[in-house]
Coordinates of C-alpha atoms and ligand atoms in Angstrom, one line a residue:
M1 CA 95.9 109.1 83.0
S2 CA 95.4 109.4 79.3
L3 CA 98.2 108.6 76.9
N4 CA 98.8 112.1 75.8
S5 CA 98.5 113.9 79.1
T6 CA 101.5 115.2 81.1
P7 CA 102.7 112.7 83.7
S8 CA 101.8 113.8 87.2
G9 CA 105.4 113.8 88.2
E10 CA 106.0 116.6 85.6
R11 CA 103.2 118.8 86.8
V12 CA 103.6 121.8 89.1
H13 CA 101.8 120.9 92.3
I14 CA 99.9 123.8 93.8
G15 CA 98.4 123.2 97.2
F16 CA 95.8 125.4 98.9
F17 CA 96.1 125.4 102.7
G18 CA 94.5 127.2 105.7
R19 CA 92.0 127.0 108.4
R20 CA 88.5 125.5 108.1
N21 CA 86.1 127.8 106.5
A22 CA 88.8 130.2 105.3
G23 CA 87.4 129.6 101.8
K24 CA 90.1 127.2 100.5
S25 CA 87.7 125.2 98.4
S26 CA 86.0 128.4 97.1
V27 CA 89.3 129.9 96.1
V28 CA 90.3 126.6 94.4
N29 CA 87.1 126.7 92.4
A30 CA 87.6 130.4 91.4
F31 CA 91.2 129.8 90.6
T32 CA 90.5 126.9 88.3
N33 CA 87.1 128.2 87.1
Q34 CA 85.7 124.8 87.8
Q35 CA 83.7 123.2 90.6
I36 CA 86.4 121.0 91.9
S37 CA 85.7 121.0 95.6
V38 CA 82.5 121.1 97.7
V39 CA 81.9 124.4 99.4
S40 CA 79.8 125.0 102.5
D41 CA 79.5 127.1 105.6
V42 CA 80.0 124.0 107.7
K43 CA 83.5 123.8 109.2
G44 CA 85.5 120.8 108.0
T45 CA 83.7 120.3 104.7
T46 CA 86.8 119.1 102.9
T47 CA 87.8 115.9 104.7
D48 CA 90.4 114.6 102.3
P49 CA 92.8 116.2 100.0
V50 CA 91.2 116.8 96.6
T51 CA 93.5 116.6 93.6
K52 CA 92.9 117.7 90.1
A53 CA 95.3 117.6 87.1
M54 CA 94.6 120.4 84.6
E55 CA 96.1 122.8 82.1
L56 CA 95.8 126.3 83.5
L57 CA 96.9 129.5 81.8
P58 CA 99.4 131.1 82.3
L59 CA 100.7 128.1 84.3
G60 CA 100.6 125.1 81.9
P61 CA 100.1 121.6 83.3
V62 CA 99.4 121.8 87.0
M63 CA 98.1 119.6 89.8
I64 CA 95.7 121.5 92.0
I65 CA 95.4 120.2 95.6
D66 CA 92.7 121.4 98.0
T67 CA 93.3 120.3 101.6
P68 CA 91.3 119.8 104.8
G69 CA 91.5 122.7 107.3
F70 CA 94.7 122.8 109.3
D71 CA 92.9 123.6 112.6
D72 CA 90.6 120.6 112.7
E73 CA 89.9 119.2 116.1
G74 CA 89.4 115.8 117.8
S75 CA 90.8 112.5 116.7
L76 CA 89.1 112.7 113.3
G77 CA 90.5 116.2 112.9
A78 CA 94.0 115.0 113.8
E79 CA 93.7 112.4 111.0
R80 CA 92.8 115.2 108.5
V81 CA 95.6 117.4 109.6
K82 CA 97.9 114.4 109.1
R83 CA 96.7 114.0 105.5
T84 CA 97.2 117.7 104.9
K85 CA 100.7 117.3 106.2
Q86 CA 101.4 114.5 103.7
V87 CA 100.3 116.9 100.9
L88 CA 103.0 119.2 102.2
N89 CA 105.6 116.7 101.0
R90 CA 104.6 117.0 97.4
V91 CA 103.6 120.6 96.7
D92 CA 105.8 122.9 94.7
I93 CA 103.9 126.0 95.6
A94 CA 101.6 126.7 98.5
V95 CA 98.7 129.2 98.6
L96 CA 97.8 130.0 102.2
V97 CA 94.1 131.0 102.2
V98 CA 93.4 133.3 105.2
D99 CA 89.9 134.4 106.1
G100 CA 90.3 138.1 105.8
T101 CA 87.5 138.8 108.3
V102 CA 89.5 136.9 110.9
G103 CA 93.2 137.5 109.9
K104 CA 96.1 135.1 110.5
T105 CA 95.8 132.7 113.4
A106 CA 98.1 130.3 115.1
A107 CA 97.3 127.5 112.6
D108 CA 98.3 129.9 109.8
H109 CA 101.6 130.7 111.4
E110 CA 102.2 127.0 112.0
L111 CA 101.7 126.5 108.3
I112 CA 104.0 129.3 107.3
A113 CA 106.7 127.8 109.5
I114 CA 106.3 124.5 107.7
F115 CA 106.5 126.1 104.3
E116 CA 109.7 127.8 105.3
Q117 CA 111.2 124.6 106.8
K118 CA 110.3 122.7 103.6
K119 CA 111.4 125.6 101.4
I120 CA 108.0 125.7 99.7
P121 CA 107.4 129.1 98.0
C122 CA 104.2 130.5 99.6
L123 CA 101.7 133.1 98.8
V124 CA 99.1 134.4 101.2
A125 CA 95.6 135.0 99.8
Y126 CA 93.4 137.1 102.2
N127 CA 90.0 135.9 101.1
K128 CA 86.5 137.4 101.5
S129 CA 87.6 140.9 100.5
D130 CA 84.0 141.5 99.5
L131 CA 83.3 141.4 103.3
T132 CA 86.4 143.2 104.6
G133 CA 86.7 145.9 102.0
Q134 CA 90.4 145.8 102.6
K135 CA 92.4 146.0 99.3
E136 CA 96.0 145.9 100.4
Y137 CA 98.1 143.6 102.6
A138 CA 101.8 143.9 103.3
D139 CA 102.4 140.2 102.9
G140 CA 99.7 139.0 100.5
L141 CA 96.8 139.6 98.1
A142 CA 93.3 140.6 98.9
V143 CA 91.0 138.2 97.0
S144 CA 87.4 137.2 96.9
A145 CA 86.3 133.8 95.8
L146 CA 82.8 135.2 95.7
T147 CA 83.3 138.2 93.4
K148 CA 86.5 136.8 91.8
E149 CA 88.3 140.0 92.7
N150 CA 92.1 139.6 92.3
I151 CA 91.8 135.9 91.4
D152 CA 93.7 136.6 88.1
S153 CA 96.4 138.4 90.0
L154 CA 96.6 135.4 92.3
K155 CA 97.2 133.2 89.2
E156 CA 99.8 135.5 87.8
T157 CA 101.7 135.6 91.1
V158 CA 101.6 131.9 91.4
A159 CA 102.8 131.6 87.8
R160 CA 105.8 133.9 88.6
L161 CA 106.7 131.6 91.5
V162 CA 106.7 128.6 89.2
K163 CA 110.3 128.1 88.1
S164 CA 110.8 128.1 84.3
E165 CA 109.5 124.8 83.1
D166 CA 112.6 123.9 81.0
D167 CA 115.3 123.8 83.6
G168 CA 117.8 122.1 81.3
R169 CA 117.6 118.7 82.8
K170 CA 118.0 115.9 80.3
I171 CA 117.2 112.2 80.5
C172 CA 119.9 111.2 78.0
A173 CA 120.1 113.9 75.4
D174 CA 123.4 115.0 76.9
L175 CA 124.8 111.5 76.4
V176 CA 124.4 111.4 72.6
E177 CA 125.3 113.5 69.6
T178 CA 123.2 114.4 66.6
G179 CA 123.1 111.5 64.2
D180 CA 124.0 108.9 67.0
I181 CA 122.0 105.7 67.3
A182 CA 120.6 104.7 70.6
V183 CA 119.2 101.2 71.0
L184 CA 116.4 100.8 73.5
V185 CA 115.6 97.3 74.7
V186 CA 112.0 96.8 75.8
P187 CA 111.0 93.2 76.6
I188 CA 107.5 92.5 75.7
D189 CA 106.3 90.0 78.2
K190 CA 103.3 89.6 80.4
A191 CA 104.3 92.5 82.5
A192 CA 104.4 94.9 79.5
P193 CA 101.2 97.0 79.3
K194 CA 99.0 96.3 76.4
G195 CA 99.4 98.3 73.3
R196 CA 101.8 101.0 74.6
L197 CA 105.1 101.8 76.1
I198 CA 105.6 102.9 79.7
L199 CA 106.3 106.5 80.6
P200 CA 110.1 106.4 81.1
Q201 CA 110.4 104.7 77.7
Q202 CA 108.3 107.3 76.0
Q203 CA 110.2 110.1 77.8
T204 CA 113.6 108.6 76.8
I205 CA 112.6 108.4 73.1
R206 CA 111.4 112.0 73.1
D207 CA 114.6 113.1 74.7
L208 CA 116.7 111.3 72.1
L209 CA 114.6 112.9 69.3
D210 CA 115.2 116.3 70.8
A211 CA 118.9 115.6 70.7
G212 CA 118.7 114.7 67.0
A213 CA 119.6 111.1 67.7
A214 CA 117.9 108.0 66.4
A215 CA 116.0 105.8 68.8
L216 CA 115.8 102.1 67.8
V217 CA 113.4 100.2 69.9
V218 CA 113.8 96.5 70.0
R219 CA 112.8 93.5 72.1
D220 CA 115.5 91.7 74.0
T221 CA 114.8 88.7 71.8
E222 CA 115.8 90.6 68.6
L223 CA 118.6 92.6 70.1
A224 CA 121.5 90.4 69.0
D225 CA 120.3 90.3 65.4
L226 CA 119.8 94.1 65.3
L227 CA 123.3 94.8 66.6
V228 CA 124.7 92.6 63.8
S229 CA 122.6 94.2 61.1
L230 CA 123.4 97.8 62.2
G231 CA 125.8 99.6 59.9
K232 CA 127.6 101.2 62.9
K233 CA 127.9 100.7 66.6
P234 CA 125.2 102.3 68.6
S235 CA 126.3 105.1 70.8
V236 CA 124.4 103.6 73.8
V237 CA 122.1 100.7 74.6
I238 CA 119.4 101.5 77.1
T239 CA 117.6 98.5 78.5
D240 CA 114.7 97.7 80.8
S241 CA 116.4 96.8 84.1
Q242 CA 114.7 93.4 84.2
A243 CA 116.5 92.3 81.0
F244 CA 120.0 93.3 82.3
A245 CA 121.1 89.8 82.9
K246 CA 120.4 88.8 79.3
V247 CA 121.3 92.1 77.6
K248 CA 124.7 92.5 79.2
D249 CA 125.9 89.3 77.4
I250 CA 124.7 90.5 74.0
V251 CA 126.0 94.1 74.1
P252 CA 129.7 94.2 73.2
D253 CA 131.9 95.5 76.1
D254 CA 132.9 98.7 74.2
V255 CA 129.3 99.8 73.8
R256 CA 127.9 101.9 76.6
L257 CA 125.1 100.1 78.4
T258 CA 122.6 101.6 80.9
S259 CA 119.0 101.3 81.9
F260 CA 115.8 103.4 81.9
S261 CA 115.6 103.5 85.6
I262 CA 119.2 104.6 86.0
L263 CA 118.6 107.4 83.6
M264 CA 115.4 108.3 85.4
A265 CA 117.2 108.3 88.8
R266 CA 119.7 110.8 87.4
Y267 CA 117.0 112.9 85.9
K268 CA 115.2 113.0 89.2
G269 CA 118.5 113.9 90.9
F270 CA 119.2 110.9 93.1
L271 CA 121.4 108.6 91.2
E272 CA 124.4 109.1 93.6
T273 CA 122.2 108.2 96.6
A274 CA 120.9 105.2 94.8
V275 CA 124.3 103.9 93.9
A276 CA 125.6 104.4 97.5
G277 CA 122.3 102.8 98.7
A278 CA 122.7 99.7 96.5
A279 CA 126.0 98.9 98.3
A280 CA 123.9 98.3 101.5
I281 CA 122.6 95.1 99.9
E282 CA 126.0 93.6 100.7
R283 CA 125.6 94.2 104.4
L284 CA 122.1 92.6 104.8
Q285 CA 121.8 90.0 107.5
D286 CA 119.2 87.4 108.5
G287 CA 116.1 89.0 109.9
D288 CA 116.9 92.5 108.5
R289 CA 113.9 94.5 107.2
V290 CA 113.9 95.9 103.7
L291 CA 111.2 98.4 102.6
I292 CA 110.2 98.1 98.9
S293 CA 108.2 101.2 98.0
E294 CA 106.1 101.8 94.9
G295 CA 104.8 105.2 93.8
C296 CA 101.5 104.0 92.5
T297 CA 98.9 101.5 93.6
H298 CA 97.7 100.2 90.2
H299 CA 100.8 98.0 89.7
R300 CA 100.1 98.0 86.0
Q301 CA 103.3 99.5 84.7
C302 CA 105.7 97.7 87.1
D303 CA 103.7 94.6 87.6
D304 CA 105.2 92.2 90.1
I305 CA 108.8 93.6 90.3
G306 CA 108.4 95.0 93.7
T307 CA 106.2 92.3 95.2
V308 CA 107.7 89.2 93.7
K309 CA 110.8 89.5 91.6
L310 CA 112.9 91.9 93.8
P311 CA 112.2 90.0 97.0
N312 CA 113.3 86.8 95.3
W313 CA 116.4 88.3 93.8
L314 CA 117.3 89.9 97.1
R315 CA 117.0 86.6 99.0
K316 CA 118.9 84.7 96.4
Y317 CA 121.7 87.2 96.0
T318 CA 122.3 87.7 99.8
G319 CA 121.4 84.1 100.8
K320 CA 119.9 85.7 103.9
D321 CA 116.4 85.4 105.4
I322 CA 115.3 89.0 104.7
V323 CA 112.0 90.4 105.9
I324 CA 110.4 92.4 103.1
E325 CA 107.7 95.0 103.6
T326 CA 106.1 97.1 100.9
S327 CA 104.4 100.5 100.7
S328 CA 102.6 101.9 97.7
G329 CA 101.1 105.0 96.3
K330 CA 101.2 108.3 98.3
G331 CA 101.7 106.5 101.5
F332 CA 105.2 106.2 103.0
P333 CA 106.1 105.0 106.5
E334 CA 106.5 107.8 109.1
D335 CA 109.2 105.8 110.8
L336 CA 112.0 104.3 108.8
S337 CA 114.1 103.1 111.7
P338 CA 113.1 99.4 111.5
Y339 CA 114.6 99.2 108.0
K340 CA 118.1 98.5 106.8
L341 CA 117.4 99.6 103.3
V342 CA 114.7 101.3 101.2
I343 CA 114.4 100.2 97.6
H344 CA 112.1 102.6 95.7
C345 CA 110.5 102.2 92.3
G346 CA 111.3 104.7 89.5
G347 CA 108.6 107.0 91.0
C348 CA 107.2 108.1 87.6
M349 CA 103.9 108.9 89.2
L350 CA 105.4 110.9 92.0
N351 CA 106.7 114.5 91.6
E352 CA 110.3 115.4 92.3
R353 CA 109.6 117.1 95.6
E354 CA 107.9 113.9 97.0
M355 CA 110.9 111.8 95.8
R356 CA 113.3 114.3 97.3
Y357 CA 111.4 114.2 100.6
R358 CA 111.5 110.4 100.7
R359 CA 115.2 110.3 99.9
Q360 CA 116.0 113.0 102.4
F361 CA 113.8 111.4 105.1
A362 CA 115.7 108.1 104.6
E363 CA 119.0 109.9 104.8
D364 CA 117.9 111.8 107.9
S365 CA 116.9 108.4 109.4
G366 CA 120.3 106.9 108.5
V367 CA 118.7 104.3 106.2
P368 CA 120.3 103.6 102.8
F369 CA 118.0 104.4 99.8
T370 CA 118.2 103.0 96.4
N371 CA 115.9 102.2 93.4
Y372 CA 114.8 99.2 91.5
G373 CA 117.1 99.6 88.5
T374 CA 120.2 100.3 90.6
A375 CA 119.5 97.4 92.9
I376 CA 119.0 95.0 90.0
A377 CA 122.1 96.2 88.2
Y378 CA 124.1 95.8 91.4
M379 CA 122.8 92.3 92.0
N380 CA 123.7 91.4 88.4
G381 CA 127.2 92.6 89.0
I382 CA 127.0 95.2 86.2
L383 CA 126.3 98.5 88.1
K384 CA 129.7 99.8 87.3
R385 CA 129.2 99.1 83.6
T386 CA 125.8 100.7 83.5
L387 CA 127.2 103.8 85.1
S388 CA 130.1 104.1 82.7
V389 CA 127.9 106.6 80.7
F390 CA 128.4 109.0 83.6
P391 CA 132.2 109.2 84.0
N392 CA 132.1 111.4 87.0
L393 CA 130.0 108.9 88.9
Q394 CA 132.5 106.1 88.7
K395 CA 134.3 107.1 91.9
T396 CA 131.1 106.6 93.9
L397 CA 131.5 102.9 93.5
Ligands
LIG424 N1 81.5 136.4 101.3 C1 82.4 135.5 101.0 N2 82.2 134.2 101.4 C2 83.1 133.3 101.1 C3 84.2 133.6 100.2 N3 84.9 132.4 100.0 C4 84.3 131.5 100.7 N4 83.2 132.0 101.3 C5 82.3 131.2 102.2 O1 83.0 130.7 103.3 C6 82.4 129.4 103.6 C7 83.5 128.4 103.6 O2 84.0 128.2 102.3 P1 84.8 126.9 101.9 O3 85.3 127.2 100.5 O4 84.0 125.7 102.0 O5 85.9 126.9 102.9 P2 87.1 125.8 103.2 O6 88.3 126.6 103.7 O7 87.3 125.0 102.0 O8 86.5 125.1 104.4 P3 86.8 123.5 104.9 O9 86.7 122.7 103.7 O10 85.7 123.3 105.8 O11 88.1 123.5 105.6 C8 81.3 129.1 102.6 O12 80.1 129.4 103.2 C9 81.7 130.0 101.5 O13 80.5 130.4 100.7 C10 84.3 134.9 99.8 O14 85.3 135.3 99.0 N5 83.4 135.8 100.2
LIG425 S1 105.5 101.5 90.6 FE1 106.7 103.4 90.5 S2 107.9 103.4 88.6 FE2 106.2 101.8 88.5 S3 104.6 102.8 87.4 FE3 104.2 103.1 89.6 S4 105.2 105.0 90.1 FE4 106.0 104.4 88.1
LIG426 MG1 87.1 123.0 101.8

């Protein structure tokens, strides 16, 4: 991901689904006007989901996902169908590509049922209109990947399905007034990426600027001096969760204190779940399993928090012999029943639908779900304080 690009979590994810040979990959290529996916007349050409981030007019920043056919057979086919099903947890909009010369089949109806169940807006594209000659369908569009007929209409219809991009959500702009000062504490240690800030920090700064507030970014080591030299009290101090233990003693009690990950949890709509989930740490017993889940595999931005620090803190805080398991990237266990708690990272590389799915899945499985920042604040005994910026959340504690 380049520095200036839109984070994948903020892109509208558009998935193309359907039977083998329906022309999914051909439609993806026509839709994007790029050769993203391999096309052939052999059934089962696309064996893994193909993902491509791009700017697409009139849609803006999108993530295009081509998938393997949903009717694939045999054990290998079942594996491909499984991967396609995983994609279904993160698409915002589904395009069902139907081979117009065949019409809808059982696999297509099964897909439509899944879209409905997951509340994914869906659009049917009856492909190969150059062969069928049919121009109208009651429940979809006649398109041809070959002649590009109606591909523009397909794009416009998808664009209409995309909810307006600015849905009014704020990271912290609603917590400050114009002219306020927000102090952002960013420890620069070995874990900090070279030469830049991580995404939640960049997004928070941008949000503060949008609100007309000043964002003062400082290391934990210079925080005390900065607070003394400031002419007025900052409106809020936002810290990296890892520096909580130190920062909480430096920031005066009457100054609001919170963390990037708590702000991001609220932004992504699961702060209340995370707060309730953190309380489960108190109930952990010897031999209990805890799943620590990271949204990316590169481990660059979050370094060893999930693999080393959190497990150590958990064992130290509870004094119990806890079994820690980890998952990373797009993978997430299909069975959460062995776990007493899921602690998820900020999920900055995952889109909201995927995070919502994981949270919902944990809830459906009866497993408490929290995130790094909330868990760390809880174990530091300052969760209540970090939530004081959200007065209506206090009662959850
Ligand atoms: N005539 C015609 N042929 C098409 C059209 N779209 C796709 N095809 C042909 O249909 C065949 C399958 O196309 P693909 O795009 O590979 O189909 P797919 O759905 O991605 O197939 P899998 O990856 O195997 O699941 C290829 O031979 C394409 O050339 C179309 O609009 N018109
Ligand atoms: S581990 Fe999670 S929060 Fe950290 S960079 Fe990856 S997706 Fe973002
Ligand atoms: Mg294909």
